[in-house]
Amino acid sequence: MAATQDSGKVPRSGVLKRAFAILDCFTSEQPTLTLTQIMQRTGLPASTTSRLLKELTTSQALTRDRFGAYSIGTRLMEIAQYAQPMLNIRELASPILDKLASMTDEHIQLGTLDGLEMTVLDRREGKHKIPIYYHIGDRLPLVPTAVGRTLLAYASTETIDLILNDEQFTWPTWQTPRPPAGLVRQDLERIRHQQVALLKVPDAAVHSVASPIFGKTGSVIAAIGIVVNASEHQLESYVPIIKAGARAITRRVTSPKPCRVLPPWEGN
């Protein structure tokens, strides 16, 4: 007889949800965590946490050091290699990011839409020090950044509504006041029309400009941006540069791969 929820067995979806809750505990700032820290972050009971940690370690999704602390394991790294579309974008965009960083000496950011947030695919440090504390692979809110707002502009209507309808979208506390959702929607329309986002928030430490990257089907697959210190008054001058960079990446993404030419089999 098939087991039901009343039989004491946890549904598979519940087990997966708890396992991912554990994996989500690890960040670039804290890549190694103890059992106690994971329990505190997930709110799971000690017995459940210990059992899932054992299973995740056995499957090499996690690794456990000699002090008993856990970190992400090699198996997840192997599986991540199959995220080919995202890896391709990063690889194809890399030389353009290098060129933009060299041309501007500013911070360069490449991101893609990930649910109701953006994931940082790649970045280049600028020569000017600015308060940026994220890393590659981190997830960021969409509205407060030019790259995120560009991605939101080309997102589905459902995604836009989910983020803006309650007017409680994530907004940095030091950037006040939070803009009205109607004003953000107007900006999204302007971004779609001009294919560029300019974000200059009063009292913000940084300003940013971004442009969309299109894939082979014509849909936006990522966005690239330049982040500058707010004390600099030259954000508009970067518009043609960032749009040219986005177009260059789009061409690299949409161009057919060159055929591999094999040498002749005949000997000399």
mmCIF file of N, CA and C in Angstrom, residues 106 129-131 175 199-208 227-235:
data_model
loop_
_atom_site.group_PDB
_atom_site.id
_atom_site.type_symbol
_atom_site.label_atom_id
_atom_site.label_comp_id
_atom_site.label_asym_id
_atom_site.label_seq_id
_atom_site.Cartn_x
_atom_site.Cartn_y
_atom_site.Cartn_z
ATOM 1 N N GLU A 106 35.564 51.629 -14.709
ATOM 2 C CA GLU A 106 34.444 51.536 -13.776
ATOM 3 C C GLU A 106 34.046 50.082 -13.548
ATOM 4 N N LYS A 129 36.964 53.051 -6.083
ATOM 5 C CA LYS A 129 36.351 52.288 -4.990
ATOM 6 C C LYS A 129 34.904 52.715 -4.798
ATOM 7 N N ILE A 130 34.002 51.736 -4.844
ATOM 8 C CA ILE A 130 32.583 51.985 -4.603
ATOM 9 C C ILE A 130 32.049 50.909 -3.663
ATOM 10 N N PRO A 131 30.978 51.211 -2.926
ATOM 11 C CA PRO A 131 30.444 50.255 -1.941
ATOM 12 C C PRO A 131 29.622 49.149 -2.580
ATOM 13 N N GLN A 175 18.344 54.430 0.737
ATOM 14 C CA GLN A 175 17.840 55.169 -0.415
ATOM 15 C C GLN A 175 16.368 55.468 -0.173
ATOM 16 N N LEU A 199 19.872 54.848 -13.798
ATOM 17 C CA LEU A 199 19.378 54.867 -12.428
ATOM 18 C C LEU A 199 20.231 55.822 -11.594
ATOM 19 N N LYS A 200 19.627 56.974 -11.270
ATOM 20 C CA LYS A 200 20.286 57.977 -10.444
ATOM 21 C C LYS A 200 19.341 58.284 -9.280
ATOM 22 N N VAL A 201 19.548 57.574 -8.183
ATOM 23 C CA VAL A 201 18.677 57.702 -7.013
ATOM 24 C C VAL A 201 19.262 58.727 -6.043
ATOM 25 N N PRO A 202 18.458 59.715 -5.613
ATOM 26 C CA PRO A 202 18.961 60.678 -4.628
ATOM 27 C C PRO A 202 19.455 59.986 -3.361
ATOM 28 N N ASP A 203 20.581 60.431 -2.839
ATOM 29 C CA ASP A 203 21.193 59.902 -1.605
ATOM 30 C C ASP A 203 21.825 58.528 -1.783
ATOM 31 N N ALA A 204 21.771 57.965 -2.993
ATOM 32 C CA ALA A 204 22.413 56.666 -3.218
ATOM 33 C C ALA A 204 23.922 56.849 -3.345
ATOM 34 N N ALA A 205 24.669 55.826 -2.935
ATOM 35 C CA ALA A 205 26.136 55.886 -3.014
ATOM 36 C C ALA A 205 26.643 55.664 -4.431
ATOM 37 N N VAL A 206 25.861 54.943 -5.239
ATOM 38 C CA VAL A 206 26.266 54.660 -6.616
ATOM 39 C C VAL A 206 25.121 54.931 -7.575
ATOM 40 N N HIS A 207 25.467 55.217 -8.814
ATOM 41 C CA HIS A 207 24.522 55.319 -9.913
ATOM 42 C C HIS A 207 24.895 54.269 -10.950
ATOM 43 N N SER A 208 23.943 53.898 -11.800
ATOM 44 C CA SER A 208 24.237 52.835 -12.757
ATOM 45 C C SER A 208 23.472 53.015 -14.058
ATOM 46 N N VAL A 227 28.506 50.591 -13.173
ATOM 47 C CA VAL A 227 28.179 51.182 -11.877
ATOM 48 C C VAL A 227 29.263 52.187 -11.523
ATOM 49 N N VAL A 228 28.849 53.421 -11.192
ATOM 50 C CA VAL A 228 29.816 54.480 -10.901
ATOM 51 C C VAL A 228 29.507 55.105 -9.549
ATOM 52 N N ASN A 229 30.484 55.765 -8.985
ATOM 53 C CA ASN A 229 30.288 56.504 -7.754
ATOM 54 C C ASN A 229 29.306 57.643 -8.000
ATOM 55 N N ALA A 230 28.403 57.849 -7.056
ATOM 56 C CA ALA A 230 27.361 58.863 -7.240
ATOM 57 C C ALA A 230 27.923 60.266 -7.333
ATOM 58 N N SER A 231 29.142 60.460 -6.862
ATOM 59 C CA SER A 231 29.752 61.785 -6.926
ATOM 60 C C SER A 231 30.189 62.145 -8.344
ATOM 61 N N GLU A 232 30.269 61.138 -9.210
ATOM 62 C CA GLU A 232 30.631 61.391 -10.602
ATOM 63 C C GLU A 232 29.384 61.815 -11.384
ATOM 64 N N HIS A 233 29.500 62.837 -12.185
ATOM 65 C CA HIS A 233 28.346 63.365 -12.920
ATOM 66 C C HIS A 233 28.511 63.099 -14.421
ATOM 67 N N GLN A 234 28.787 61.860 -14.770
ATOM 68 C CA GLN A 234 29.008 61.533 -16.168
ATOM 69 C C GLN A 234 28.273 60.269 -16.588
ATOM 70 N N LEU A 235 27.213 59.920 -15.864
ATOM 71 C CA LEU A 235 26.504 58.675 -16.145
ATOM 72 C C LEU A 235 25.978 58.648 -17.577
#
